[in-house]
Amino acid sequence: MNPSPVTEHDHVQGPADAKITLIEYGDYECPYCVKAYPVIEHACEEFGDRLRFVFRHVPKSADKGFEKQAAEAAEFAASHGCFWQMHAQLFLHAGEHDLEHLVATAKAIGLDEAECRVALVERKFAARVRELSVAAVRSGIIGTPTLFINGVHYENRMEADLIANAVRAALGAG
C-alpha cells in the first residue's frame, strides 16, 4: 500500500516544502474519519509550517448514505477555492449530508446555494470523486481513515499524542 505522489490536483494545506507530508484517505460519513478529524487538525496546528496535509476522498459505495454526495459538495466548494471550509463543515456536521444540508452548508461558507444545488443534483463533480476513489483503490487503500506520514503507512490508533509522536519521529528522521 503506497500513496500516489502529491500533485496539483490534490487538496493540500501547508507549504510544499514542509518536512512532513501527512496524507489522509477519508470519507465524510465514516465515523472513524469523523473521530480522526480533530486529531488531524490538532497535528496541523501543532506542527504548523513543518507539516503539509493532504486529504483524498474515498467515499464508500453504499447504496444508502450520502458519502459520495458529501465528497461532491467538497469538490464543488473546491472549484470556488473553498475546499477546506467545506471540509471542516462536513466533518463538524457529520450525518447531515443530505442535499438540503449540503446546500445550506455551501451557503453558510459563502457559496451560491442555487449553483450548489444544480451541481449536486446534476452530479457535476461525480466523475472527479470517482477518479479519486479509483486512484485510492489502485494505491491499495481499502478502509478509512488511512494515513501516511512521509509515505509510511500509519497503523496506530487515531489519538493526538500517538500521531504527534509519529510526526516527531518522522521529523527526527528527516
Tab-separated table of N, CA, C and O in Angstrom, residues 48-103:
chain	number	residue	atom	x	y	z
A	48	GLY	N	2.413	23.211	12.429
A	48	GLY	CA	2.427	24.410	11.595
A	48	GLY	C	3.040	24.183	10.228
A	48	GLY	O	2.697	23.242	9.512
A	49	ASP	N	3.987	25.048	9.864
A	49	ASP	CA	4.609	25.018	8.533
A	49	ASP	C	5.532	23.824	8.308
A	49	ASP	O	6.013	23.620	7.204
A	50	ARG	N	5.771	23.039	9.343
A	50	ARG	CA	6.593	21.835	9.159
A	50	ARG	C	5.767	20.680	8.602
A	50	ARG	O	6.318	19.646	8.244
A	51	LEU	N	4.423	20.873	8.518
A	51	LEU	CA	3.541	19.802	8.090
A	51	LEU	C	2.667	20.247	6.928
A	51	LEU	O	2.107	21.332	6.936
A	52	ARG	N	2.591	19.394	5.929
A	52	ARG	CA	1.684	19.589	4.792
A	52	ARG	C	0.651	18.476	4.891
A	52	ARG	O	0.993	17.295	4.992
A	53	PHE	N	-0.628	18.859	4.879
A	53	PHE	CA	-1.714	17.901	4.999
A	53	PHE	C	-2.431	17.770	3.669
A	53	PHE	O	-2.755	18.765	3.026
A	54	VAL	N	-2.668	16.525	3.263
A	54	VAL	CA	-3.348	16.218	2.004
A	54	VAL	C	-4.560	15.352	2.336
A	54	VAL	O	-4.420	14.346	3.036
A	55	PHE	N	-5.728	15.760	1.830
A	55	PHE	CA	-6.933	14.944	2.021
A	55	PHE	C	-7.380	14.405	0.677
A	55	PHE	O	-7.496	15.148	-0.299
A	56	ARG	N	-7.655	13.100	0.654
A	56	ARG	CA	-8.134	12.439	-0.558
A	56	ARG	C	-9.425	11.686	-0.248
A	56	ARG	O	-9.488	10.939	0.727
A	57	HIS	N	-10.417	11.857	-1.097
A	57	HIS	CA	-11.719	11.209	-0.915
A	57	HIS	C	-11.659	9.722	-1.209
A	57	HIS	O	-11.068	9.301	-2.197
A	58	VAL	N	-12.319	8.960	-0.358
A	58	VAL	CA	-12.555	7.547	-0.609
A	58	VAL	C	-13.970	7.243	-0.098
A	58	VAL	O	-14.158	6.553	0.896
A	59	PRO	N	-14.994	7.794	-0.758
A	59	PRO	CA	-16.346	7.514	-0.273
A	59	PRO	C	-16.728	6.065	-0.521
A	59	PRO	O	-16.390	5.493	-1.552
A	60	LYS	N	-17.384	5.492	0.456
A	60	LYS	CA	-17.850	4.108	0.314
A	60	LYS	C	-18.924	4.067	-0.770
A	60	LYS	O	-19.576	5.040	-1.055
A	61	SER	N	-19.135	2.919	-1.333
A	61	SER	CA	-20.097	2.808	-2.422
A	61	SER	C	-21.439	2.262	-1.943
A	61	SER	O	-22.151	1.614	-2.695
A	62	ALA	N	-21.763	2.506	-0.693
A	62	ALA	CA	-23.026	2.018	-0.145
A	62	ALA	C	-24.203	2.682	-0.859
A	62	ALA	O	-24.130	3.830	-1.271
A	63	ASP	N	-25.275	1.920	-0.992
A	63	ASP	CA	-26.469	2.465	-1.642
A	63	ASP	C	-27.160	3.483	-0.751
A	63	ASP	O	-27.787	4.411	-1.221
A	64	LYS	N	-27.066	3.300	0.554
A	64	LYS	CA	-27.672	4.261	1.459
A	64	LYS	C	-26.577	5.196	1.961
A	64	LYS	O	-25.406	4.897	1.905
A	65	GLY	N	-26.958	6.332	2.456
A	65	GLY	CA	-25.980	7.287	2.939
A	65	GLY	C	-25.642	8.316	1.873
A	65	GLY	O	-26.082	8.233	0.730
A	66	PHE	N	-24.846	9.279	2.276
A	66	PHE	CA	-24.561	10.413	1.415
A	66	PHE	C	-23.063	10.615	1.227
A	66	PHE	O	-22.596	11.732	1.045
A	67	GLU	N	-22.296	9.519	1.260
A	67	GLU	CA	-20.845	9.623	1.165
A	67	GLU	C	-20.388	10.339	-0.098
A	67	GLU	O	-19.588	11.268	-0.048
A	68	LYS	N	-20.890	9.879	-1.229
A	68	LYS	CA	-20.470	10.461	-2.499
A	68	LYS	C	-20.982	11.884	-2.643
A	68	LYS	O	-20.269	12.759	-3.136
A	69	GLN	N	-22.198	12.139	-2.213
A	69	GLN	CA	-22.764	13.483	-2.329
A	69	GLN	C	-21.964	14.473	-1.480
A	69	GLN	O	-21.713	15.596	-1.909
A	70	ALA	N	-21.533	14.055	-0.296
A	70	ALA	CA	-20.710	14.931	0.542
A	70	ALA	C	-19.372	15.223	-0.138
A	70	ALA	O	-18.907	16.367	-0.151
A	71	ALA	N	-18.749	14.200	-0.715
A	71	ALA	CA	-17.487	14.400	-1.429
A	71	ALA	C	-17.686	15.312	-2.634
A	71	ALA	O	-16.851	16.179	-2.917
A	72	GLU	N	-18.808	15.159	-3.322
A	72	GLU	CA	-19.110	16.029	-4.460
A	72	GLU	C	-19.317	17.476	-3.996
A	72	GLU	O	-18.899	18.419	-4.677
A	73	ALA	N	-19.936	17.663	-2.841
A	73	ALA	CA	-20.104	19.018	-2.297
A	73	ALA	C	-18.738	19.634	-1.976
A	73	ALA	O	-18.510	20.825	-2.217
A	74	ALA	N	-17.833	18.819	-1.464
A	74	ALA	CA	-16.480	19.311	-1.184
A	74	ALA	C	-15.774	19.714	-2.475
A	74	ALA	O	-15.076	20.732	-2.528
A	75	GLU	N	-15.985	18.933	-3.532
A	75	GLU	CA	-15.375	19.270	-4.822
A	75	GLU	C	-16.016	20.523	-5.426
A	75	GLU	O	-15.330	21.334	-6.052
A	76	PHE	N	-17.313	20.686	-5.239
A	76	PHE	CA	-17.972	21.928	-5.669
A	76	PHE	C	-17.327	23.112	-4.957
A	76	PHE	O	-16.957	24.098	-5.592
A	77	ALA	N	-17.165	23.002	-3.657
A	77	ALA	CA	-16.530	24.083	-2.887
A	77	ALA	C	-15.103	24.318	-3.366
A	77	ALA	O	-14.659	25.463	-3.490
A	78	ALA	N	-14.385	23.230	-3.668
A	78	ALA	CA	-13.005	23.363	-4.159
A	78	ALA	C	-12.960	24.150	-5.453
A	78	ALA	O	-12.025	24.933	-5.680
A	79	SER	N	-13.968	23.967	-6.296
A	79	SER	CA	-13.992	24.696	-7.573
A	79	SER	C	-14.141	26.199	-7.365
A	79	SER	O	-13.906	26.976	-8.283
A	80	HIS	N	-14.497	26.590	-6.150
A	80	HIS	CA	-14.623	28.011	-5.797
A	80	HIS	C	-13.566	28.433	-4.777
A	80	HIS	O	-13.693	29.485	-4.145
A	81	GLY	N	-12.554	27.597	-4.592
A	81	GLY	CA	-11.476	27.928	-3.660
A	81	GLY	C	-11.849	27.798	-2.200
A	81	GLY	O	-11.203	28.392	-1.338
A	82	CYS	N	-12.878	27.013	-1.898
A	82	CYS	CA	-13.367	26.888	-0.518
A	82	CYS	C	-13.363	25.451	-0.014
A	82	CYS	O	-14.189	25.085	0.834
A	83	PHE	N	-12.464	24.635	-0.529
A	83	PHE	CA	-12.458	23.230	-0.119
A	83	PHE	C	-12.338	23.074	1.386
A	83	PHE	O	-13.104	22.337	2.014
A	84	TRP	N	-11.355	23.734	1.995
A	84	TRP	CA	-11.078	23.494	3.413
A	84	TRP	C	-12.216	23.963	4.314
A	84	TRP	O	-12.469	23.351	5.354
A	85	GLN	N	-12.914	25.024	3.919
A	85	GLN	CA	-14.066	25.463	4.697
A	85	GLN	C	-15.171	24.402	4.657
A	85	GLN	O	-15.775	24.067	5.679
A	86	MET	N	-15.435	23.860	3.464
A	86	MET	CA	-16.458	22.823	3.328
A	86	MET	C	-16.006	21.547	4.029
A	86	MET	O	-16.796	20.905	4.737
A	87	HIS	N	-14.761	21.189	3.873
A	87	HIS	CA	-14.185	20.003	4.514
A	87	HIS	C	-14.455	20.034	6.024
A	87	HIS	O	-14.960	19.056	6.594
A	88	ALA	N	-14.159	21.154	6.636
A	88	ALA	CA	-14.375	21.289	8.081
A	88	ALA	C	-15.850	21.133	8.431
A	88	ALA	O	-16.213	20.393	9.359
A	89	GLN	N	-16.703	21.801	7.684
A	89	GLN	CA	-18.134	21.733	7.971
A	89	GLN	C	-18.697	20.326	7.777
A	89	GLN	O	-19.574	19.892	8.534
A	90	LEU	N	-18.210	19.618	6.778
A	90	LEU	CA	-18.688	18.257	6.541
A	90	LEU	C	-18.348	17.338	7.708
A	90	LEU	O	-19.155	16.493	8.094
A	91	PHE	N	-17.172	17.515	8.283
A	91	PHE	CA	-16.820	16.697	9.441
A	91	PHE	C	-17.517	17.181	10.706
A	91	PHE	O	-17.950	16.372	11.525
A	92	LEU	N	-17.646	18.475	10.870
A	92	LEU	CA	-18.302	19.002	12.068
A	92	LEU	C	-19.792	18.699	12.098
A	92	LEU	O	-20.398	18.665	13.168
A	93	HIS	N	-20.382	18.488	10.925
A	93	HIS	CA	-21.816	18.194	10.835
A	93	HIS	C	-22.051	16.832	10.176
A	93	HIS	O	-22.941	16.681	9.345
A	94	ALA	N	-21.252	15.869	10.572
A	94	ALA	CA	-21.379	14.512	10.024
A	94	ALA	C	-22.788	13.989	10.281
A	94	ALA	O	-23.393	14.273	11.306
A	95	GLY	N	-23.291	13.254	9.329
A	95	GLY	CA	-24.632	12.708	9.441
A	95	GLY	C	-25.706	13.649	8.908
A	95	GLY	O	-26.874	13.295	8.869
A	96	GLU	N	-25.295	14.833	8.478
A	96	GLU	CA	-26.226	15.820	7.934
A	96	GLU	C	-25.850	16.132	6.487
A	96	GLU	O	-25.746	17.286	6.107
A	97	HIS	N	-25.657	15.103	5.697
A	97	HIS	CA	-25.150	15.305	4.348
A	97	HIS	C	-26.189	15.067	3.254
A	97	HIS	O	-25.837	14.767	2.122
A	98	ASP	N	-27.455	15.240	3.598
A	98	ASP	CA	-28.463	15.167	2.550
A	98	ASP	C	-28.388	16.454	1.733
A	98	ASP	O	-27.693	17.405	2.097
A	99	LEU	N	-29.070	16.499	0.620
A	99	LEU	CA	-28.988	17.620	-0.310
A	99	LEU	C	-29.251	18.957	0.373
A	99	LEU	O	-28.495	19.917	0.190
A	100	GLU	N	-30.293	19.047	1.178
A	100	GLU	CA	-30.649	20.331	1.803
A	100	GLU	C	-29.572	20.819	2.755
A	100	GLU	O	-29.250	22.011	2.772
A	101	HIS	N	-29.010	19.913	3.551
A	101	HIS	CA	-27.939	20.321	4.461
A	101	HIS	C	-26.681	20.735	3.697
A	101	HIS	O	-26.011	21.693	4.078
A	102	LEU	N	-26.365	20.027	2.635
A	102	LEU	CA	-25.174	20.370	1.857
A	102	LEU	C	-25.323	21.732	1.192
A	102	LEU	O	-24.376	22.535	1.182
A	103	VAL	N	-26.495	22.012	0.670
A	103	VAL	CA	-26.750	23.315	0.049
A	103	VAL	C	-26.682	24.418	1.115
A	103	VAL	O	-26.083	25.477	0.888
